[in-house]
């Protein structure tokens, strides 16, 4: 039987991604021309509401210059670069997909942010970092690929300093079944959704106390309605990363949100001492 982690990795395999990005980014200018995180937002912010959501999450989490931040399931690194540029922090991204990490390093080079942003390949379920190493941890649209939430949230708590903030932005199950494929899973086998209440219970049991807890579903629905009116963003966009069927995956996410099958949660929680 194929391991679910391998199936998730396959979903994000993106063969030839860096070369594809290199070619697509020629639209912005020559290879040696520095790009901004904002220019890349249509292709490297892989979650509902894109750059706006990352900016709001960073604000809620109080990320400031000098902090050391971990982005778990950092994708091709858009949130990490945006945080480093706008907040002045250092960011380490970790992701299961080797092609995504290679692309993240390439895009970071193109933005000149390599001094403050780095990436490694690895699993969110076995973070290769010291206890208490980070001031803040981000998890955006990743938990829905991970069935073992207790292990996920406990390892995040382990690498976070006591008092530090865990900022999470994820999809939650509302009712019934969902339309597939969706952006994080082509079949239900690799989709591990929880309700909002179960998500909160799992995170708090791992050693966190909520500072901000917000249902972001209406904002996500507004964003979907706007996309339906304006059509897909100009190329290059997430279709360049995920392949030609991405429009179908994104459309199903929209249907699931609009039909009340899925919701979106944005939350920031403080890491509390082990015995509290
Ligand atoms: C929808 S993308 C979100 C990427 C990024 N957080 C963003 O918002 O732009 C989900 C990411 O989670 C990563 N991922 C899924 N399961 C993972 C795991 N167990 N460990 C590390 N990364 C994982 C995938 O490889 C993918 O890059």
mmCIF file of C-alpha atoms and ligand atoms in Angstrom:
data_model
loop_
_atom_site.group_PDB
_atom_site.id
_atom_site.type_symbol
_atom_site.label_atom_id
_atom_site.label_comp_id
_atom_site.label_asym_id
_atom_site.label_seq_id
_atom_site.Cartn_x
_atom_site.Cartn_y
_atom_site.Cartn_z
ATOM 1 C CA UNK A 1 0.000 0.000 0.000
ATOM 2 C CA UNK A 2 1.326 3.436 -0.888
ATOM 3 C CA UNK A 3 2.036 5.595 2.119
ATOM 4 C CA UNK A 4 -0.285 8.633 2.319
ATOM 5 C CA UNK A 5 2.750 10.908 2.712
ATOM 6 C CA UNK A 6 4.041 9.628 -0.648
ATOM 7 C CA UNK A 7 0.663 10.342 -2.216
ATOM 8 C CA UNK A 8 0.690 13.899 -0.834
ATOM 9 C CA UNK A 9 4.259 14.314 -2.120
ATOM 10 C CA UNK A 10 3.083 13.097 -5.535
ATOM 11 C CA UNK A 11 0.290 15.661 -5.596
ATOM 12 C CA UNK A 12 2.919 18.432 -5.234
ATOM 13 C CA UNK A 13 5.568 16.776 -7.407
ATOM 14 C CA UNK A 14 5.443 19.470 -10.133
ATOM 15 C CA UNK A 15 7.971 17.969 -12.562
ATOM 16 C CA UNK A 16 10.319 20.518 -14.153
ATOM 17 C CA UNK A 17 8.901 23.304 -11.972
ATOM 18 C CA UNK A 18 11.982 25.536 -11.675
ATOM 19 C CA UNK A 19 12.582 25.503 -15.415
ATOM 20 C CA UNK A 20 8.903 26.236 -16.033
ATOM 21 C CA UNK A 21 9.082 29.196 -13.649
ATOM 22 C CA UNK A 22 12.277 30.467 -15.255
ATOM 23 C CA UNK A 23 10.536 30.543 -18.627
ATOM 24 C CA UNK A 24 7.288 32.043 -17.312
ATOM 25 C CA UNK A 25 9.126 34.780 -15.391
ATOM 26 C CA UNK A 26 10.785 35.993 -18.585
ATOM 27 C CA UNK A 27 7.520 37.967 -18.906
ATOM 28 C CA UNK A 28 8.770 40.190 -16.029
ATOM 29 C CA UNK A 29 12.213 40.884 -17.477
ATOM 30 C CA UNK A 30 15.681 39.355 -17.845
ATOM 31 C CA UNK A 31 16.981 36.708 -15.438
ATOM 32 C CA UNK A 32 19.291 39.135 -13.622
ATOM 33 C CA UNK A 33 16.504 41.633 -12.907
ATOM 34 C CA UNK A 34 15.441 41.556 -9.263
ATOM 35 C CA UNK A 35 11.785 40.611 -8.666
ATOM 36 C CA UNK A 36 9.615 41.679 -5.726
ATOM 37 C CA UNK A 37 7.541 39.268 -3.584
ATOM 38 C CA UNK A 38 4.476 41.266 -4.668
ATOM 39 C CA UNK A 39 5.179 40.548 -8.370
ATOM 40 C CA UNK A 40 5.203 36.828 -7.654
ATOM 41 C CA UNK A 41 2.037 36.762 -5.536
ATOM 42 C CA UNK A 42 -0.259 35.216 -8.174
ATOM 43 C CA UNK A 43 1.940 32.116 -8.311
ATOM 44 C CA UNK A 44 3.616 31.759 -4.919
ATOM 45 C CA UNK A 45 0.854 32.442 -2.344
ATOM 46 C CA UNK A 46 -0.777 29.016 -2.433
ATOM 47 C CA UNK A 47 -3.871 29.600 -0.263
ATOM 48 C CA UNK A 48 -7.244 31.380 -0.305
ATOM 49 C CA UNK A 49 -7.051 35.190 -0.462
ATOM 50 C CA UNK A 50 -3.351 35.054 -1.436
ATOM 51 C CA UNK A 51 -1.078 37.858 -0.293
ATOM 52 C CA UNK A 52 -3.814 39.661 1.668
ATOM 53 C CA UNK A 53 -4.270 36.627 3.939
ATOM 54 C CA UNK A 54 -0.511 36.316 4.564
ATOM 55 C CA UNK A 55 -0.303 40.015 5.445
ATOM 56 C CA UNK A 56 -3.237 39.736 7.887
ATOM 57 C CA UNK A 57 -1.842 36.608 9.513
ATOM 58 C CA UNK A 58 1.570 38.250 9.992
ATOM 59 C CA UNK A 59 -0.099 41.295 11.565
ATOM 60 C CA UNK A 60 -2.191 39.145 13.935
ATOM 61 C CA UNK A 61 0.905 37.133 14.875
ATOM 62 C CA UNK A 62 2.869 40.313 15.668
ATOM 63 C CA UNK A 63 5.849 39.305 13.545
ATOM 64 C CA UNK A 64 8.590 41.913 13.799
ATOM 65 C CA UNK A 65 12.178 42.526 12.689
ATOM 66 C CA UNK A 66 14.756 40.317 14.335
ATOM 67 C CA UNK A 67 12.352 37.413 14.883
ATOM 68 C CA UNK A 68 13.197 33.940 13.686
ATOM 69 C CA UNK A 69 10.131 32.451 11.969
ATOM 70 C CA UNK A 70 9.410 28.923 10.718
ATOM 71 C CA UNK A 71 6.986 28.418 7.808
ATOM 72 C CA UNK A 72 5.804 24.792 7.940
ATOM 73 C CA UNK A 73 4.705 23.475 4.521
ATOM 74 C CA UNK A 74 6.080 26.680 3.051
ATOM 75 C CA UNK A 75 5.375 25.676 -0.569
ATOM 76 C CA UNK A 76 7.420 27.617 -3.108
ATOM 77 C CA UNK A 77 8.164 30.239 -0.480
ATOM 78 C CA UNK A 78 5.891 33.199 -1.229
ATOM 79 C CA UNK A 79 4.786 33.767 2.377
ATOM 80 C CA UNK A 80 8.387 33.433 3.652
ATOM 81 C CA UNK A 81 9.714 36.027 1.197
ATOM 82 C CA UNK A 82 6.835 38.416 1.849
ATOM 83 C CA UNK A 83 7.346 38.210 5.632
ATOM 84 C CA UNK A 84 11.105 38.728 5.348
ATOM 85 C CA UNK A 85 10.648 41.761 3.115
ATOM 86 C CA UNK A 86 7.750 43.460 4.876
ATOM 87 C CA UNK A 87 8.542 42.519 8.499
ATOM 88 C CA UNK A 88 12.331 42.302 8.434
ATOM 89 C CA UNK A 89 12.375 38.872 10.093
ATOM 90 C CA UNK A 90 14.385 35.768 9.204
ATOM 91 C CA UNK A 91 12.314 32.881 7.831
ATOM 92 C CA UNK A 92 13.054 29.183 7.428
ATOM 93 C CA UNK A 93 10.658 27.254 5.206
ATOM 94 C CA UNK A 94 10.262 23.494 5.294
ATOM 95 C CA UNK A 95 8.275 21.485 2.767
ATOM 96 C CA UNK A 96 7.677 17.858 1.827
ATOM 97 C CA UNK A 97 8.056 18.513 -1.905
ATOM 98 C CA UNK A 98 11.661 18.614 -3.172
ATOM 99 C CA UNK A 99 10.678 20.353 -6.454
ATOM 100 C CA UNK A 100 8.842 23.022 -4.441
ATOM 101 C CA UNK A 101 11.914 23.602 -2.261
ATOM 102 C CA UNK A 102 14.144 23.863 -5.344
ATOM 103 C CA UNK A 103 11.694 26.389 -6.849
ATOM 104 C CA UNK A 104 11.507 28.281 -3.527
ATOM 105 C CA UNK A 105 15.302 28.678 -3.510
ATOM 106 C CA UNK A 106 15.322 29.823 -7.137
ATOM 107 C CA UNK A 107 12.579 32.434 -6.549
ATOM 108 C CA UNK A 108 14.331 33.632 -3.384
ATOM 109 C CA UNK A 109 17.492 34.160 -5.426
ATOM 110 C CA UNK A 110 15.491 36.165 -7.953
ATOM 111 C CA UNK A 111 14.164 38.429 -5.182
ATOM 112 C CA UNK A 112 17.580 38.902 -3.553
ATOM 113 C CA UNK A 113 16.239 37.760 -0.160
ATOM 114 C CA UNK A 114 18.619 34.814 0.290
ATOM 115 C CA UNK A 115 20.304 36.451 3.295
ATOM 116 C CA UNK A 116 17.128 36.197 5.388
ATOM 117 C CA UNK A 117 15.148 33.328 3.834
ATOM 118 C CA UNK A 118 16.114 29.662 3.503
ATOM 119 C CA UNK A 119 14.341 26.408 2.722
ATOM 120 C CA UNK A 120 14.744 22.748 3.392
ATOM 121 C CA UNK A 121 13.000 19.577 2.375
ATOM 122 C CA UNK A 122 11.367 17.673 5.229
ATOM 123 C CA UNK A 123 8.181 16.591 6.933
ATOM 124 C CA UNK A 124 6.024 18.674 9.236
ATOM 125 C CA UNK A 125 5.667 15.521 11.330
ATOM 126 C CA UNK A 126 9.388 15.349 12.152
ATOM 127 C CA UNK A 127 10.709 18.914 12.152
ATOM 128 C CA UNK A 128 14.527 18.858 12.018
ATOM 129 C CA UNK A 129 14.908 21.770 14.464
ATOM 130 C CA UNK A 130 15.891 22.322 18.099
ATOM 131 C CA UNK A 131 13.345 22.709 20.900
ATOM 132 C CA UNK A 132 12.321 26.359 21.307
ATOM 133 C CA UNK A 133 14.281 27.473 18.226
ATOM 134 C CA UNK A 134 11.663 29.829 16.720
ATOM 135 C CA UNK A 135 9.881 33.007 17.865
ATOM 136 C CA UNK A 136 6.874 32.275 15.645
ATOM 137 C CA UNK A 137 5.588 29.435 13.449
ATOM 138 C CA UNK A 138 3.291 29.757 10.424
ATOM 139 C CA UNK A 139 1.092 27.004 8.959
ATOM 140 C CA UNK A 140 -0.962 28.083 5.957
ATOM 141 C CA UNK A 141 -3.166 25.624 4.060
ATOM 142 C CA UNK A 142 -1.105 22.584 5.046
ATOM 143 C CA UNK A 143 -2.975 20.849 7.901
ATOM 144 C CA UNK A 144 -5.619 19.585 5.479
ATOM 145 C CA UNK A 145 -2.968 17.243 4.062
ATOM 146 C CA UNK A 146 -2.062 15.850 7.495
ATOM 147 C CA UNK A 147 -4.125 13.207 9.316
ATOM 148 C CA UNK A 148 -1.975 13.012 12.452
ATOM 149 C CA UNK A 149 -2.828 16.457 13.817
ATOM 150 C CA UNK A 150 -1.663 15.762 17.360
ATOM 151 C CA UNK A 151 1.806 14.927 16.107
ATOM 152 C CA UNK A 152 1.792 17.982 13.816
ATOM 153 C CA UNK A 153 0.753 20.483 16.497
ATOM 154 C CA UNK A 154 2.969 18.909 19.190
ATOM 155 C CA UNK A 155 6.057 19.179 16.993
ATOM 156 C CA UNK A 156 5.204 22.790 16.162
ATOM 157 C CA UNK A 157 4.856 23.476 19.916
ATOM 158 C CA UNK A 158 8.233 21.788 20.532
ATOM 159 C CA UNK A 159 10.176 24.042 18.128
ATOM 160 C CA UNK A 160 8.401 27.223 19.298
ATOM 161 C CA UNK A 161 9.601 29.296 22.277
ATOM 162 C CA UNK A 162 7.178 29.447 25.209
ATOM 163 C CA UNK A 163 5.174 32.646 24.723
ATOM 164 C CA UNK A 164 5.772 32.562 20.966
ATOM 165 C CA UNK A 165 2.932 32.665 18.450
ATOM 166 C CA UNK A 166 1.637 29.864 16.245
ATOM 167 C CA UNK A 167 -0.240 31.390 13.284
ATOM 168 C CA UNK A 168 -2.471 29.009 11.370
ATOM 169 C CA UNK A 169 -4.663 29.559 8.316
ATOM 170 C CA UNK A 170 -6.419 26.442 7.133
ATOM 171 C CA UNK A 171 -9.409 24.789 5.566
ATOM 172 C CA UNK A 172 -11.988 23.177 7.868
ATOM 173 C CA UNK A 173 -14.839 20.786 7.212
ATOM 174 C CA UNK A 174 -18.343 22.206 7.573
ATOM 175 C CA UNK A 175 -20.825 19.634 6.336
ATOM 176 C CA UNK A 176 -21.271 16.616 4.113
ATOM 177 C CA UNK A 177 -18.850 15.558 1.442
ATOM 178 C CA UNK A 178 -16.698 17.729 -0.801
ATOM 179 C CA UNK A 179 -16.254 18.050 -4.542
ATOM 180 C CA UNK A 180 -12.869 16.716 -5.684
ATOM 181 C CA UNK A 181 -10.237 17.352 -6.988
ATOM 182 C CA UNK A 182 -9.291 20.365 -4.849
ATOM 183 C CA UNK A 183 -5.998 22.311 -4.750
ATOM 184 C CA UNK A 184 -4.520 20.123 -1.962
ATOM 185 C CA UNK A 185 -5.833 16.701 -3.013
ATOM 186 C CA UNK A 186 -7.020 15.041 -6.188
ATOM 187 C CA UNK A 187 -8.977 12.431 -4.184
ATOM 188 C CA UNK A 188 -10.327 12.172 -0.622
ATOM 189 C CA UNK A 189 -7.452 9.773 0.230
ATOM 190 C CA UNK A 190 -5.021 12.690 0.748
ATOM 191 C CA UNK A 191 -7.483 15.167 2.268
ATOM 192 C CA UNK A 192 -7.591 15.136 6.087
ATOM 193 C CA UNK A 193 -10.050 17.802 7.115
ATOM 194 C CA UNK A 194 -11.296 18.425 10.649
ATOM 195 C CA UNK A 195 -14.113 20.620 11.886
ATOM 196 C CA UNK A 196 -13.205 23.980 13.422
ATOM 197 C CA UNK A 197 -13.973 22.637 16.919
ATOM 198 C CA UNK A 198 -11.821 19.524 16.439
ATOM 199 C CA UNK A 199 -8.991 21.653 15.032
ATOM 200 C CA UNK A 200 -9.122 23.925 18.069
ATOM 201 C CA UNK A 201 -9.207 20.987 20.476
ATOM 202 C CA UNK A 202 -6.159 19.381 18.815
ATOM 203 C CA UNK A 203 -4.132 22.619 18.790
ATOM 204 C CA UNK A 204 -4.961 23.510 22.409
ATOM 205 C CA UNK A 205 -4.172 19.981 23.595
ATOM 206 C CA UNK A 206 -0.692 20.388 22.095
ATOM 207 C CA UNK A 207 0.086 23.309 24.442
ATOM 208 C CA UNK A 208 -1.460 26.456 22.983
ATOM 209 C CA UNK A 209 -3.950 29.110 24.101
ATOM 210 C CA UNK A 210 -5.895 31.123 21.504
ATOM 211 C CA UNK A 211 -5.060 34.819 21.126
ATOM 212 C CA UNK A 212 -7.075 35.380 17.939
ATOM 213 C CA UNK A 213 -9.640 32.975 16.541
ATOM 214 C CA UNK A 214 -11.467 34.031 13.404
ATOM 215 C CA UNK A 215 -13.849 32.399 10.945
ATOM 216 C CA UNK A 216 -12.501 33.617 7.584
ATOM 217 C CA UNK A 217 -15.101 31.813 5.451
ATOM 218 C CA UNK A 218 -17.097 34.892 4.403
ATOM 219 C CA UNK A 219 -13.934 36.707 3.351
ATOM 220 C CA UNK A 220 -12.901 33.633 1.319
ATOM 221 C CA UNK A 221 -16.324 33.505 -0.334
ATOM 222 C CA UNK A 222 -16.034 37.183 -1.255
ATOM 223 C CA UNK A 223 -12.654 36.480 -2.821
ATOM 224 C CA UNK A 224 -14.093 33.538 -4.802
ATOM 225 C CA UNK A 225 -16.993 35.702 -6.037
ATOM 226 C CA UNK A 226 -14.511 38.338 -7.190
ATOM 227 C CA UNK A 227 -12.379 35.727 -9.003
ATOM 228 C CA UNK A 228 -15.461 34.363 -10.736
ATOM 229 C CA UNK A 229 -16.165 37.867 -12.058
ATOM 230 C CA UNK A 230 -12.637 38.821 -13.028
ATOM 231 C CA UNK A 231 -11.441 35.426 -14.285
ATOM 232 C CA UNK A 232 -8.104 33.799 -13.418
ATOM 233 C CA UNK A 233 -5.142 36.073 -12.651
ATOM 234 C CA UNK A 234 -2.753 36.913 -15.475
ATOM 235 C CA UNK A 235 -0.065 34.341 -16.200
ATOM 236 C CA UNK A 236 2.213 33.276 -14.547
ATOM 237 C CA UNK A 237 -0.114 32.071 -11.797
ATOM 238 C CA UNK A 238 -0.639 28.929 -9.690
ATOM 239 C CA UNK A 239 -1.513 27.007 -12.871
ATOM 240 C CA UNK A 240 2.163 27.410 -13.834
ATOM 241 C CA UNK A 241 3.066 25.616 -10.598
ATOM 242 C CA UNK A 242 0.372 22.923 -10.348
ATOM 243 C CA UNK A 243 -0.352 22.197 -14.015
ATOM 244 C CA UNK A 244 -3.155 22.683 -16.522
ATOM 245 C CA UNK A 245 -5.912 21.185 -14.333
ATOM 246 C CA UNK A 246 -5.404 23.810 -11.590
ATOM 247 C CA UNK A 247 -8.417 25.834 -12.799
ATOM 248 C CA UNK A 248 -10.625 22.789 -12.088
ATOM 249 C CA UNK A 249 -9.088 22.297 -8.610
ATOM 250 C CA UNK A 250 -9.606 25.972 -7.740
ATOM 251 C CA UNK A 251 -13.181 25.924 -9.093
ATOM 252 C CA UNK A 252 -14.004 22.989 -6.805
ATOM 253 C CA UNK A 253 -12.605 24.830 -3.792
ATOM 254 C CA UNK A 254 -14.937 27.698 -4.720
ATOM 255 C CA UNK A 255 -17.938 25.363 -5.032
ATOM 256 C CA UNK A 256 -17.172 23.730 -1.683
ATOM 257 C CA UNK A 257 -16.969 27.127 0.032
ATOM 258 C CA UNK A 258 -20.035 28.582 -1.654
ATOM 259 C CA UNK A 259 -22.129 25.467 -0.924
ATOM 260 C CA UNK A 260 -21.202 25.510 2.777
ATOM 261 C CA UNK A 261 -19.168 22.279 2.636
ATOM 262 C CA UNK A 262 -15.857 23.883 3.651
ATOM 263 C CA UNK A 263 -14.839 26.840 5.774
ATOM 264 C CA UNK A 264 -11.616 28.762 6.404
ATOM 265 C CA UNK A 265 -10.050 29.379 9.773
ATOM 266 C CA UNK A 266 -7.453 32.019 10.692
ATOM 267 C CA UNK A 267 -6.005 31.818 14.198
ATOM 268 C CA UNK A 268 -3.028 32.826 16.298
ATOM 269 C CA UNK A 269 -2.237 30.896 19.467
ATOM 270 C CA UNK A 270 0.330 31.438 22.193
ATOM 271 C CA UNK A 271 2.643 28.581 23.180
ATOM 272 C CA UNK A 272 1.967 27.999 26.879
ATOM 273 C CA UNK A 273 4.335 26.347 29.398
ATOM 274 C CA UNK A 274 4.203 22.544 29.414
ATOM 275 C CA UNK A 275 2.423 22.232 32.792
ATOM 276 C CA UNK A 276 -0.250 24.917 32.371
HETATM 277 C C1 LIG B 1 -1.495 24.356 -0.536
HETATM 278 S S1 LIG B 1 0.249 24.348 -0.338
HETATM 279 C C2 LIG B 1 0.519 25.761 0.713
HETATM 280 C C3 LIG B 1 1.928 26.287 0.584
HETATM 281 C C4 LIG B 1 2.245 27.522 1.431
HETATM 282 N N1 LIG B 1 1.975 27.304 2.842
HETATM 283 C C5 LIG B 1 1.478 28.716 0.943
HETATM 284 O O1 LIG B 1 0.504 29.091 1.603
HETATM 285 O O2 LIG B 1 1.862 29.302 -0.087
HETATM 286 C C6 LIG B 1 0.488 22.979 0.802
HETATM 287 C C7 LIG B 1 1.958 22.688 1.035
HETATM 288 O O3 LIG B 1 2.065 21.804 2.153
HETATM 289 C C8 LIG B 1 3.117 20.903 1.893
HETATM 290 N N2 LIG B 1 2.922 19.722 2.754
HETATM 291 C C9 LIG B 1 1.874 18.873 2.781
HETATM 292 N N3 LIG B 1 2.057 17.910 3.709
HETATM 293 C C10 LIG B 1 3.248 18.161 4.292
HETATM 294 C C11 LIG B 1 4.018 17.536 5.320
HETATM 295 N N4 LIG B 1 3.591 16.431 5.935
HETATM 296 N N5 LIG B 1 5.209 18.080 5.661
HETATM 297 C C12 LIG B 1 5.668 19.210 5.041
HETATM 298 N N6 LIG B 1 4.992 19.833 4.054
HETATM 299 C C13 LIG B 1 3.795 19.332 3.681
HETATM 300 C C14 LIG B 1 2.987 20.617 0.418
HETATM 301 O O4 LIG B 1 4.145 20.049 -0.138
HETATM 302 C C15 LIG B 1 2.637 22.000 -0.131
HETATM 303 O O5 LIG B 1 3.774 22.721 -0.474
#
